[in-house]
Tab-separated table of C-alpha atoms in Angstrom:
chain	number	residue	atom	x	y	z
A	1	MET	CA	27.422	-9.042	-7.313
A	2	LYS	CA	27.573	-8.551	-3.734
A	3	ALA	CA	30.320	-11.395	-1.529
A	4	LYS	CA	28.321	-13.549	0.847
A	5	PHE	CA	29.303	-12.252	4.374
A	6	GLU	CA	29.804	-15.119	6.886
A	7	GLU	CA	29.944	-15.748	10.368
A	8	PHE	CA	31.859	-17.675	12.802
A	9	ASN	CA	29.313	-17.435	15.588
A	10	ASP	CA	28.593	-21.857	16.244
A	11	GLY	CA	31.484	-22.597	18.586
A	12	THR	CA	34.971	-23.741	17.951
A	13	ALA	CA	36.793	-27.002	16.916
A	14	ARG	CA	40.031	-27.883	17.501
A	15	ILE	CA	42.689	-28.824	14.386
A	16	CYS	CA	44.754	-32.170	15.083
A	17	THR	CA	47.364	-33.554	13.467
A	18	VAL	CA	48.390	-37.401	14.190
A	19	ASN	CA	51.817	-38.511	15.213
A	20	ASN	CA	54.401	-40.682	15.378
A	21	ASP	CA	52.567	-42.236	18.455
A	22	GLY	CA	48.896	-42.307	16.896
A	23	LEU	CA	48.348	-39.628	19.337
A	24	LEU	CA	46.131	-36.678	18.220
A	25	VAL	CA	48.608	-33.233	18.813
A	26	ASP	CA	47.200	-29.959	18.676
A	27	LYS	CA	47.791	-27.791	15.122
A	28	TYR	CA	47.330	-24.467	16.011
A	29	GLU	CA	47.912	-22.801	19.311
A	30	LYS	CA	43.621	-21.591	19.821
A	31	PRO	CA	40.629	-23.372	18.978
A	32	LEU	CA	39.423	-22.253	15.405
A	33	ARG	CA	35.760	-20.388	15.837
A	34	PHE	CA	33.421	-22.086	13.186
A	35	GLY	CA	29.716	-21.754	11.591
A	36	GLU	CA	27.026	-24.643	10.697
A	37	GLU	CA	26.942	-25.637	7.165
A	38	ASN	CA	23.519	-27.771	5.770
A	39	VAL	CA	25.048	-30.672	4.147
A	40	SER	CA	23.281	-30.476	1.225
A	41	MET	CA	21.170	-33.303	-0.874
A	42	LYS	CA	24.064	-32.794	-3.835
A	43	ARG	CA	27.398	-33.480	-1.524
A	44	HIS	CA	24.519	-36.156	0.542
A	45	TYR	CA	24.408	-38.791	-2.726
A	46	ALA	CA	27.917	-37.569	-4.091
A	47	ALA	CA	28.996	-39.233	-0.479
A	48	GLN	CA	26.771	-42.083	-0.957
A	49	ALA	CA	28.013	-43.476	-4.262
A	50	ALA	CA	32.017	-42.754	-3.188
A	51	ASP	CA	31.020	-44.995	-0.689
A	52	THR	CA	31.264	-42.714	2.421
A	53	ARG	CA	29.076	-40.661	4.614
A	54	VAL	CA	29.558	-36.553	5.254
A	55	ASP	CA	28.248	-36.236	9.109
A	56	ARG	CA	28.747	-32.615	9.480
A	57	MET	CA	30.236	-29.658	7.256
A	58	ILE	CA	31.540	-26.423	9.003
A	59	HIS	CA	33.649	-23.050	7.579
A	60	VAL	CA	36.229	-21.502	9.550
A	61	GLN	CA	38.150	-18.668	8.041
A	62	GLN	CA	40.078	-19.339	5.434
A	63	ARG	CA	42.489	-21.295	6.372
A	64	LYS	CA	45.137	-22.658	3.386
A	65	ASP	CA	47.392	-24.740	5.661
A	66	LEU	CA	44.250	-27.443	6.076
A	67	LYS	CA	44.929	-30.765	5.066
A	68	ALA	CA	42.293	-33.608	4.328
A	69	HIS	CA	42.670	-36.814	7.203
A	70	GLU	CA	43.551	-34.369	10.028
A	71	VAL	CA	40.818	-34.297	12.803
A	72	ALA	CA	38.569	-31.342	13.817
A	73	VAL	CA	37.415	-32.073	17.642
A	74	ILE	CA	34.035	-30.105	18.610
A	75	GLY	CA	32.979	-30.452	22.125
A	76	GLU	CA	33.700	-34.401	22.691
A	77	ASP	CA	32.638	-35.378	19.858
A	78	GLN	CA	36.508	-36.853	17.202
A	79	PHE	CA	35.901	-36.021	13.152
A	80	ASP	CA	38.269	-37.076	10.100
A	81	ILE	CA	38.263	-34.012	7.903
A	82	GLU	CA	37.813	-36.490	4.577
A	83	LYS	CA	37.194	-32.842	2.288
A	84	VAL	CA	38.870	-29.638	2.444
A	85	ASP	CA	37.287	-26.777	0.201
A	86	GLN	CA	38.353	-23.383	-0.411
A	87	ILE	CA	35.773	-20.493	-0.729
A	88	ASN	CA	37.254	-16.954	-1.910
A	89	ASP	CA	33.365	-15.632	-3.210
A	90	THR	CA	32.521	-15.032	0.592
A	91	MET	CA	33.639	-12.239	2.673
A	92	PRO	CA	35.870	-12.648	4.707
A	93	PRO	CA	37.348	-15.450	2.261
A	94	ILE	CA	36.205	-19.882	3.923
A	95	THR	CA	37.785	-22.869	4.252
A	96	LYS	CA	35.041	-25.488	4.111
A	97	LEU	CA	35.563	-28.844	6.067
A	98	SER	CA	33.537	-32.274	5.336
A	99	LEU	CA	33.409	-33.683	8.456
A	100	ILE	CA	33.010	-37.651	8.998
A	101	GLU	CA	32.691	-38.354	12.480
A	102	TYR	CA	34.916	-41.318	14.209
A	103	GLU	CA	33.165	-44.295	16.015
A	104	LYS	CA	34.027	-44.998	19.375
A	105	HIS	CA	36.556	-47.224	18.580
A	106	ARG	CA	38.859	-44.635	16.376
A	107	ARG	CA	39.144	-42.105	18.760
A	108	LYS	CA	42.285	-40.861	19.468
A	109	ASP	CA	43.913	-39.204	23.036
A	110	PHE	CA	45.959	-36.496	23.480
A	111	ALA	CA	49.423	-36.727	23.144
């Protein structure tokens, strides 16, 4: 079967870690280009059963060093990376990120 070709033309996301002072620090020198994903009904109900939610899903070119609970910044919005899935049967391989938007009071400042 032919591999699905993935595109990364829906925007850019800054991936950040949180330093010891609780401030955001960029993990990569440049933002990552991403493609939007649909939140499937299966994933929606699985998140609901686990008493959580998935606000947005994106995919980036595969990055094996991405971890859950790092922060994705898209425009002015900040998201907790809830789940990281490595997908190898696409062209090129991708990393899918399940994102939960931070509430206003939980947003972090940049270092």
